[in-house]
Short mmCIF file of C-alpha atoms and ligand atoms in Angstrom, two decimals:
data_model
loop_
_atom_site.label_atom_id
_atom_site.label_comp_id
_atom_site.label_asym_id
_atom_site.label_seq_id
_atom_site.Cartn_x
_atom_site.Cartn_y
_atom_site.Cartn_z
CA MET A 21 -24.93 -1.48 -7.49
CA SER A 22 -21.49 0.12 -8.18
CA ARG A 23 -19.41 -1.77 -11.41
CA ALA A 24 -17.02 -4.84 -10.62
CA ALA A 25 -14.29 -6.16 -12.99
CA VAL A 26 -14.90 -9.56 -13.41
CA LEU A 27 -12.06 -12.11 -14.55
CA ALA A 28 -13.28 -13.37 -18.37
CA GLY A 29 -10.46 -15.02 -19.43
CA LEU A 30 -7.54 -16.33 -18.65
CA GLY A 31 -4.14 -17.09 -21.08
CA THR A 32 -0.51 -18.13 -20.44
CA TYR A 33 3.24 -18.56 -22.40
CA VAL A 34 6.56 -20.27 -21.52
CA PRO A 35 8.91 -19.76 -24.48
CA PRO A 36 9.80 -23.58 -24.92
CA ARG A 37 13.72 -23.74 -23.98
CA VAL A 38 13.50 -25.40 -20.86
CA VAL A 39 17.22 -24.87 -18.63
CA THR A 40 17.41 -27.20 -15.56
CA ASN A 41 19.41 -26.78 -12.62
CA GLU A 42 21.83 -29.29 -13.98
CA GLU A 43 22.36 -26.98 -16.93
CA LEU A 44 23.35 -23.72 -14.68
CA SER A 45 25.45 -26.19 -12.29
CA ARG A 46 27.69 -26.47 -15.48
CA THR A 47 28.40 -22.82 -15.32
CA LEU A 48 27.81 -21.57 -12.06
CA ASP A 49 28.99 -22.43 -8.74
CA THR A 50 25.70 -24.39 -7.46
CA SER A 51 23.56 -27.22 -7.54
CA ASP A 52 20.36 -28.95 -8.35
CA GLU A 53 20.21 -29.92 -4.72
CA TRP A 54 20.94 -26.45 -3.39
CA ILE A 55 18.55 -24.81 -5.78
CA ARG A 56 15.95 -27.10 -5.14
CA THR A 57 16.17 -26.81 -1.25
CA ARG A 58 16.61 -23.59 -0.90
CA THR A 59 13.68 -22.36 -3.37
CA GLY A 60 11.75 -25.50 -4.74
CA ILE A 61 12.54 -25.05 -8.24
CA THR A 62 13.70 -27.27 -10.80
CA ARG A 63 13.49 -25.86 -13.82
CA ARG A 64 12.83 -22.82 -15.52
CA HIS A 65 12.29 -21.54 -19.38
CA TRP A 66 14.64 -18.84 -21.12
CA ALA A 67 13.40 -17.30 -24.22
CA GLY A 68 16.69 -16.49 -25.62
CA PRO A 69 18.21 -14.14 -28.43
CA GLY A 70 15.56 -12.77 -30.91
CA THR A 71 12.25 -12.95 -28.38
CA ALA A 72 11.27 -10.25 -25.98
CA THR A 73 9.17 -9.32 -23.65
CA GLY A 74 6.53 -8.28 -26.04
CA ASP A 75 6.67 -11.43 -27.95
CA LEU A 76 6.02 -13.40 -24.87
CA ALA A 77 3.00 -10.52 -24.00
CA VAL A 78 1.28 -11.01 -27.77
CA GLU A 79 1.18 -15.00 -27.40
CA ALA A 80 -0.78 -14.58 -23.83
CA GLY A 81 -2.89 -12.20 -24.54
CA THR A 82 -4.01 -14.21 -27.66
CA ARG A 83 -4.72 -16.97 -25.71
CA ALA A 84 -6.75 -15.08 -22.86
CA LEU A 85 -8.75 -13.27 -25.74
CA LYS A 86 -9.80 -16.70 -27.08
CA SER A 87 -10.71 -17.83 -23.29
CA ALA A 88 -13.06 -15.11 -23.12
CA GLY A 89 -14.49 -15.67 -26.39
CA SER A 90 -13.96 -12.22 -27.40
CA GLY A 91 -11.29 -10.31 -28.54
CA ASP A 92 -13.32 -7.24 -27.70
CA VAL A 93 -11.11 -4.96 -25.18
CA ASP A 94 -10.81 -1.19 -24.75
CA LEU A 95 -7.73 -1.18 -22.44
CA VAL A 96 -4.29 -2.84 -22.62
CA VAL A 97 -2.42 -2.90 -19.20
CA LEU A 98 0.85 -4.67 -18.67
CA ALA A 99 2.98 -5.44 -15.95
CA THR A 100 6.77 -5.74 -16.72
CA THR A 101 10.24 -5.29 -15.32
CA THR A 102 11.78 -5.98 -18.64
CA PRO A 103 9.96 -3.78 -21.33
CA ASP A 104 10.93 -4.04 -24.86
CA HIS A 105 12.60 -0.50 -24.87
CA PRO A 106 13.08 1.80 -21.64
CA CYS A 107 10.65 4.14 -24.51
CA PRO A 108 8.04 3.76 -26.01
CA ALA A 109 5.88 1.30 -23.51
CA THR A 110 5.63 -2.05 -24.62
CA ALA A 111 1.67 -2.08 -24.23
CA PRO A 112 0.68 -0.06 -27.12
CA GLU A 113 2.87 -2.00 -29.77
CA VAL A 114 1.58 -5.80 -27.96
CA ALA A 115 -2.20 -4.06 -28.42
CA SER A 116 -1.36 -3.33 -32.22
CA ARG A 117 -0.24 -6.68 -32.63
CA LEU A 118 -3.32 -8.55 -30.76
CA GLY A 119 -5.32 -6.47 -33.27
CA LEU A 120 -6.60 -3.94 -30.51
CA GLN A 121 -5.66 -0.46 -32.79
CA THR A 122 -6.62 2.27 -30.69
CA VAL A 123 -7.29 1.39 -27.69
CA ALA A 124 -5.68 2.97 -23.94
CA ALA A 125 -2.21 0.87 -23.68
CA TYR A 126 0.30 1.38 -21.19
CA ASP A 127 2.59 -0.45 -19.18
CA LEU A 128 2.81 -0.62 -15.02
CA ALA A 129 6.03 -1.20 -13.33
CA ALA A 130 5.64 -2.79 -9.91
CA VAL A 131 8.35 -5.67 -10.31
CA CYS A 132 7.10 -8.94 -8.75
CA SER A 133 3.50 -7.05 -7.61
CA GLY A 134 2.92 -5.64 -11.00
CA PHE A 135 -0.06 -8.19 -11.92
CA VAL A 136 -2.06 -7.55 -8.99
CA TYR A 137 -1.29 -3.59 -9.61
CA ALA A 138 -2.50 -3.72 -13.07
CA LEU A 139 -5.33 -5.38 -11.63
CA ALA A 140 -6.15 -2.86 -9.46
CA SER A 141 -5.49 -0.32 -12.13
CA ALA A 142 -7.62 -2.22 -14.66
CA THR A 143 -10.19 -2.57 -12.03
CA GLY A 144 -10.52 1.61 -11.69
CA ALA A 145 -10.80 2.09 -14.67
CA ILE A 146 -13.88 0.03 -15.62
CA ALA A 147 -15.24 1.11 -11.71
CA ALA A 148 -14.87 4.59 -13.20
CA GLY A 149 -16.30 3.94 -17.03
CA ILE A 150 -13.11 4.26 -18.70
CA ALA A 151 -12.81 0.97 -19.92
CA GLU A 152 -15.32 -2.12 -20.45
CA ARG A 153 -13.23 -4.58 -20.90
CA ALA A 154 -9.75 -4.81 -20.36
CA LEU A 155 -6.58 -7.07 -20.93
CA VAL A 156 -4.24 -7.41 -17.81
CA ILE A 157 -0.84 -9.09 -18.85
CA GLY A 158 2.26 -9.69 -16.77
CA ALA A 159 5.19 -10.55 -19.04
CA GLU A 160 8.99 -10.79 -18.07
CA THR A 161 12.14 -11.80 -20.11
CA TYR A 162 14.49 -11.43 -16.85
CA SER A 163 16.74 -13.87 -18.88
CA THR A 164 18.04 -10.29 -20.15
CA ILE A 165 18.99 -8.69 -16.93
CA LEU A 166 20.15 -11.65 -14.84
CA ASN A 167 24.09 -11.70 -14.48
CA PRO A 168 25.40 -14.86 -16.34
CA GLU A 169 27.81 -15.18 -13.30
CA ASP A 170 25.39 -14.34 -9.94
CA ARG A 171 24.52 -17.29 -9.00
CA THR A 172 22.50 -15.98 -6.38
CA THR A 173 19.78 -14.51 -9.25
CA SER A 174 20.23 -16.61 -12.12
CA VAL A 175 19.12 -19.68 -10.52
CA ILE A 176 15.87 -18.11 -9.39
CA PHE A 177 14.04 -16.55 -12.29
CA GLY A 178 12.34 -17.28 -15.43
CA ASP A 179 10.76 -16.03 -18.31
CA GLY A 180 6.84 -16.44 -19.59
CA ALA A 181 3.43 -14.43 -19.69
CA GLY A 182 0.37 -14.70 -18.21
CA ALA A 183 -2.70 -12.47 -19.20
CA VAL A 184 -6.85 -12.14 -17.81
CA VAL A 185 -9.58 -10.57 -19.55
CA LEU A 186 -11.93 -8.39 -17.21
CA ARG A 187 -14.95 -6.80 -17.90
CA ALA A 188 -17.66 -4.67 -16.39
CA GLY A 189 -19.74 -6.84 -14.10
CA ASP A 190 -21.75 -7.27 -10.76
CA PRO A 191 -19.88 -7.50 -7.57
CA ASP A 192 -21.79 -10.33 -6.69
CA GLU A 193 -21.32 -12.64 -9.65
CA PRO A 194 -18.25 -14.98 -9.62
CA GLY A 195 -15.34 -14.02 -11.16
CA ALA A 196 -15.66 -10.01 -9.36
CA LEU A 197 -12.57 -8.77 -8.00
CA LEU A 198 -13.15 -8.56 -4.45
CA GLY A 199 -11.44 -5.56 -3.31
CA HIS A 200 -7.47 -4.77 -3.32
CA ASP A 201 -4.69 -4.20 -0.97
CA LEU A 202 -1.79 -2.48 -2.41
CA GLY A 203 1.34 -0.70 -0.79
CA SER A 204 4.81 -0.06 -1.01
CA ASP A 205 7.97 0.94 1.01
CA GLY A 206 10.37 2.99 -1.19
CA SER A 207 13.38 3.16 1.65
CA LEU A 208 13.66 -0.73 0.63
CA LYS A 209 14.50 0.35 -3.29
CA ASP A 210 18.01 -1.23 -3.19
CA LEU A 211 17.12 -4.83 -2.43
CA ILE A 212 16.11 -5.33 -5.95
CA ILE A 213 17.38 -2.98 -8.28
CA VAL A 214 18.62 -2.88 -11.66
CA PRO A 215 21.17 0.35 -10.69
CA SER A 216 22.02 1.60 -14.52
CA GLY A 217 19.52 2.51 -17.39
CA GLY A 218 17.86 4.72 -15.70
CA SER A 219 17.90 8.64 -15.27
CA ARG A 220 19.71 8.40 -11.79
CA GLN A 221 22.32 6.42 -13.81
CA PRO A 222 22.58 6.06 -17.12
CA VAL A 223 23.98 2.85 -19.00
CA ALA A 224 27.22 3.13 -18.77
CA ALA A 225 29.82 3.03 -21.47
CA ALA A 226 30.98 -0.74 -21.83
CA GLY A 227 34.85 -1.09 -20.88
CA THR A 228 37.35 -1.60 -23.35
CA SER A 229 36.50 -5.54 -23.30
CA GLY A 230 33.05 -4.48 -24.57
CA ALA A 231 31.83 -6.63 -21.61
CA ARG A 232 28.32 -5.24 -20.22
CA PRO A 233 28.85 -3.08 -17.23
CA ALA A 234 28.18 -5.49 -13.86
CA ASP A 235 25.62 -2.83 -12.81
CA SER A 236 23.04 -2.92 -15.93
CA TYR A 237 22.30 -6.51 -14.49
CA PHE A 238 19.42 -7.40 -12.16
CA SER A 239 20.57 -7.87 -8.29
CA MET A 240 18.94 -8.83 -4.97
CA GLN A 241 19.74 -9.11 -1.49
CA GLY A 242 17.93 -12.15 -0.91
CA LYS A 243 17.88 -12.75 3.04
CA PRO A 244 15.97 -9.56 3.66
CA VAL A 245 13.99 -9.81 0.64
CA PHE A 246 12.11 -13.24 2.31
CA ARG A 247 11.90 -11.62 5.42
CA HIS A 248 9.61 -8.99 4.05
CA ALA A 249 8.18 -10.71 1.44
CA VAL A 250 6.69 -13.50 4.16
CA THR A 251 5.95 -10.57 6.30
CA ARG A 252 3.84 -7.81 3.94
CA MET A 253 2.47 -10.76 2.03
CA ALA A 254 1.03 -12.45 5.00
CA ALA A 255 -0.22 -8.73 6.31
CA SER A 256 -1.56 -7.83 2.69
CA SER A 257 -3.24 -11.20 2.68
CA GLN A 258 -5.33 -10.68 5.83
CA ALA A 259 -6.09 -7.06 4.85
CA MET A 260 -7.63 -8.44 1.78
CA LEU A 261 -9.23 -11.45 3.70
CA ASP A 262 -10.62 -8.82 5.90
CA ARG A 263 -12.28 -6.96 2.95
CA ALA A 264 -13.77 -9.77 1.40
CA GLY A 265 -15.22 -11.25 4.69
CA TRP A 266 -13.28 -14.36 4.34
CA ALA A 267 -11.69 -16.43 7.37
CA ALA A 268 -8.58 -18.35 6.33
CA GLU A 269 -9.79 -21.33 6.59
CA THR A 270 -12.39 -21.02 4.37
CA VAL A 271 -10.12 -19.71 1.71
CA ASP A 272 -9.38 -23.02 -1.11
CA TRP A 273 -6.50 -21.72 -2.91
CA PHE A 274 -3.67 -19.67 -2.25
CA VAL A 275 -2.07 -17.89 -5.32
CA GLY A 276 1.01 -16.11 -4.16
CA HIS A 277 3.66 -14.76 -6.19
CA GLN A 278 5.89 -18.01 -6.90
CA ALA A 279 9.82 -16.59 -5.48
CA ASN A 280 10.52 -19.36 -3.53
CA VAL A 281 8.25 -22.25 -2.07
CA ARG A 282 9.34 -21.48 1.65
CA ILE A 283 8.28 -18.14 1.55
CA LEU A 284 5.01 -19.44 0.22
CA HIS A 285 4.37 -22.00 3.15
CA ALA A 286 5.83 -19.37 5.43
CA VAL A 287 2.64 -17.24 4.32
CA ALA A 288 -0.13 -19.83 4.63
CA ASP A 289 1.84 -20.64 7.95
CA GLN A 290 1.16 -17.16 9.09
CA LEU A 291 -2.44 -17.04 7.70
CA GLY A 292 -3.52 -20.02 9.48
CA MET A 293 -4.12 -21.56 6.31
CA ALA A 294 -3.39 -25.28 4.93
CA ARG A 295 -0.04 -25.46 3.36
CA GLU A 296 -1.73 -27.86 0.88
CA ARG A 297 -4.18 -24.76 -0.39
CA THR A 298 -0.94 -23.04 -1.96
CA ALA A 299 -0.94 -23.39 -5.47
CA VAL A 300 2.51 -24.06 -6.78
CA ASN A 301 4.26 -24.11 -10.07
CA LEU A 302 7.49 -22.27 -9.80
CA ASP A 303 9.03 -25.63 -9.34
CA ARG A 304 8.49 -25.71 -12.95
CA VAL A 305 9.11 -22.16 -14.25
CA GLY A 306 11.14 -20.46 -11.30
CA ASN A 307 10.07 -16.84 -10.30
CA THR A 308 8.74 -15.18 -13.38
CA SER A 309 7.94 -11.89 -11.39
CA ALA A 310 5.06 -10.11 -13.16
CA ALA A 311 3.99 -13.53 -15.22
CA SER A 312 4.03 -15.15 -11.62
CA ILE A 313 0.77 -15.10 -10.50
CA PRO A 314 -1.50 -15.42 -13.87
CA LEU A 315 0.85 -18.28 -14.62
CA ALA A 316 0.61 -19.88 -10.79
CA LEU A 317 -3.66 -19.61 -11.37
CA ALA A 318 -3.46 -20.94 -15.13
CA ASP A 319 -1.55 -23.87 -13.65
CA ALA A 320 -3.71 -24.91 -10.78
CA VAL A 321 -6.91 -24.75 -13.32
CA THR A 322 -5.90 -26.64 -16.16
CA GLY A 323 -4.50 -28.93 -13.69
CA GLY A 324 -8.35 -29.55 -12.00
CA LEU A 325 -7.18 -28.07 -8.74
CA ILE A 326 -9.06 -24.51 -8.72
CA THR A 327 -12.91 -24.97 -10.06
CA PRO A 328 -15.77 -22.79 -10.42
CA GLY A 329 -17.07 -21.44 -6.96
CA ASP A 330 -13.65 -21.72 -5.41
CA ARG A 331 -12.23 -18.89 -3.25
CA VAL A 332 -9.06 -17.79 -4.77
CA LEU A 333 -6.63 -15.17 -2.69
CA MET A 334 -3.68 -13.44 -4.72
CA SER A 335 -0.80 -12.02 -3.29
CA ALA A 336 2.33 -10.88 -4.40
CA PHE A 337 5.89 -8.90 -3.29
CA GLY A 338 8.46 -7.20 -5.35
CA GLY A 339 11.01 -4.84 -5.78
CA GLY A 340 10.20 -0.83 -4.90
CA VAL A 341 9.14 -2.66 -2.54
CA THR A 342 5.51 -3.25 -3.46
CA TRP A 343 2.99 -5.63 -2.55
CA GLY A 344 -0.54 -6.14 -3.62
CA SER A 345 -3.51 -8.58 -2.66
CA THR A 346 -6.72 -9.47 -4.57
CA ALA A 347 -9.54 -12.14 -4.04
CA LEU A 348 -12.24 -13.58 -6.30
CA VAL A 349 -14.82 -16.62 -6.40
CA TRP A 350 -13.51 -18.49 -9.17
CA PRO A 351 -15.55 -18.49 -12.39
CA GLU A 352 -16.66 -20.34 -15.56
CA VAL A 353 -13.07 -20.01 -16.96
CA ALA A 354 -10.58 -22.12 -18.80
CA PRO A 355 -7.07 -21.15 -19.80
CA GLY A 356 -7.40 -20.77 -23.41
N1 LIG B 9 24.10 -21.91 -5.01
C1 LIG B 9 24.68 -22.55 -4.49
N2 LIG B 9 24.71 -21.60 -3.21
C2 LIG B 9 24.35 -20.33 -3.09
C3 LIG B 9 23.32 -20.30 -4.47
C4 LIG B 9 23.49 -20.72 -5.40
N3 LIG B 9 22.84 -20.35 -6.40
N4 LIG B 9 22.87 -18.56 -3.62
C5 LIG B 9 23.69 -18.74 -2.68
N5 LIG B 9 24.19 -19.27 -2.13
C6 LIG B 9 24.61 -19.65 -0.87
C7 LIG B 9 25.27 -18.08 -0.49
O1 LIG B 9 26.50 -17.61 -1.00
C8 LIG B 9 25.64 -18.39 0.64
O2 LIG B 9 26.76 -19.05 0.98
P1 LIG B 9 27.84 -18.42 3.09
O3 LIG B 9 26.63 -18.99 3.81
O4 LIG B 9 28.91 -18.99 2.34
O5 LIG B 9 27.63 -17.14 2.96
C9 LIG B 9 24.52 -19.61 1.43
O6 LIG B 9 24.20 -20.03 -0.39
C10 LIG B 9 23.12 -18.92 2.02
O7 LIG B 9 22.94 -18.17 1.06
P2 LIG B 9 21.80 -17.52 1.82
O8 LIG B 9 21.30 -16.23 0.84
O9 LIG B 9 21.62 -16.93 3.29
O10 LIG B 9 20.74 -18.10 1.48
P3 LIG B 9 19.23 -18.08 1.72
O11 LIG B 9 18.69 -19.58 2.35
O12 LIG B 9 18.64 -16.91 1.90
O13 LIG B 9 18.56 -18.18 0.13
C11 LIG B 9 17.31 -17.10 -1.84
C12 LIG B 9 18.64 -17.20 -0.98
C13 LIG B 9 17.79 -16.25 -2.87
C14 LIG B 9 17.01 -18.36 -2.06
C15 LIG B 9 16.47 -16.55 -0.63
O14 LIG B 9 17.11 -15.77 -0.13
C16 LIG B 9 15.04 -16.22 -1.09
O15 LIG B 9 14.18 -16.84 -1.82
N6 LIG B 9 15.04 -15.29 -1.08
C17 LIG B 9 13.61 -14.34 -1.51
C18 LIG B 9 14.05 -14.23 -3.19
C19 LIG B 9 12.80 -13.34 -3.66
O16 LIG B 9 11.50 -13.98 -3.47
N7 LIG B 9 12.68 -12.51 -4.63
C20 LIG B 9 11.82 -11.96 -5.71
C21 LIG B 9 10.55 -11.25 -4.50
S1 LIG B 9 9.98 -10.20 -5.50
#
């Protein structure tokens, strides 16, 4: 029997500062009503000066290891769009701060699909015998790349981190990831982009005013992203259902990337799933990109929605563009 990756621990963290729609409406030409009705978001958490993605990742990682009942892992994969530095990767320092000296550790960049990609990557390492136990983290501080003057992005994104522990196990035990569907379409890379700061366009010098250059901020073309997110998440979810041999109506919980409640409902509709089966926490945390799915998972488990034995389908869409899905039967795991 082949080795499966089995979910054995779950932990999350959001920074304490809550930013409400009302607060954003004071500095941006927007309103609580617009944000709530167009996205479903009422508030989000922003980290603030001095706190980096790695700090949130360490908090979530600590909780996931506690939930797993063991600090023993030999691989750390950190999915993030907002690493602490362009170089080196954030994962080795996070591993070190978690007391995991000398383990394999790397970052993975797939924007909002990052966590699903990281699950697949760690699963591959476990299946190949490269790792026995992996800590997979999605962590973001989008507040550091949002243009405070851009109402189309500032109202949507939040900071946070979520992590799971995967261990080697059997494909038929609860918690085993039942396969992965991943994809990308790089011809659409401009839909979600931070234009400068990479090798194509190194950081521009600040103007004489000292202001941060506009092209160093995150930008997004909301409307086409919305359309592609629905189409790709629905198709990827269906591919994953086919792989797992599950009919859509037998799924207990759809844990989709928390970008917009209208996207989640449209995907559920396309799959023929009841909208009530969709886990939603974006109202309280916004879009936390790579942290989104583990935060939504933990929220649904803590809230008593997802219980052991439930069939859980996860799907994400993000910059790149990228998308991916996976599924599992929920094991006896409570967030740490
Ligand atoms: N407050 C008030 N008005 C706003 C606004 C805000 N925060 N942001 C945009 N608007 C305005 C626009 O300027 C536009 O005005 P106009 O009609 O005068 O031109 C109007 O609202 C409609 O904008 P539009 O972009 O068409 O709105 P939308 O219904 O598509 O909603 C998003 C915008 C961003 C919420 C939506 O497109 C979305 O959720 N996209 C996907 C985002 C996502 O999933 N991203 C992450 C994927 S990884």
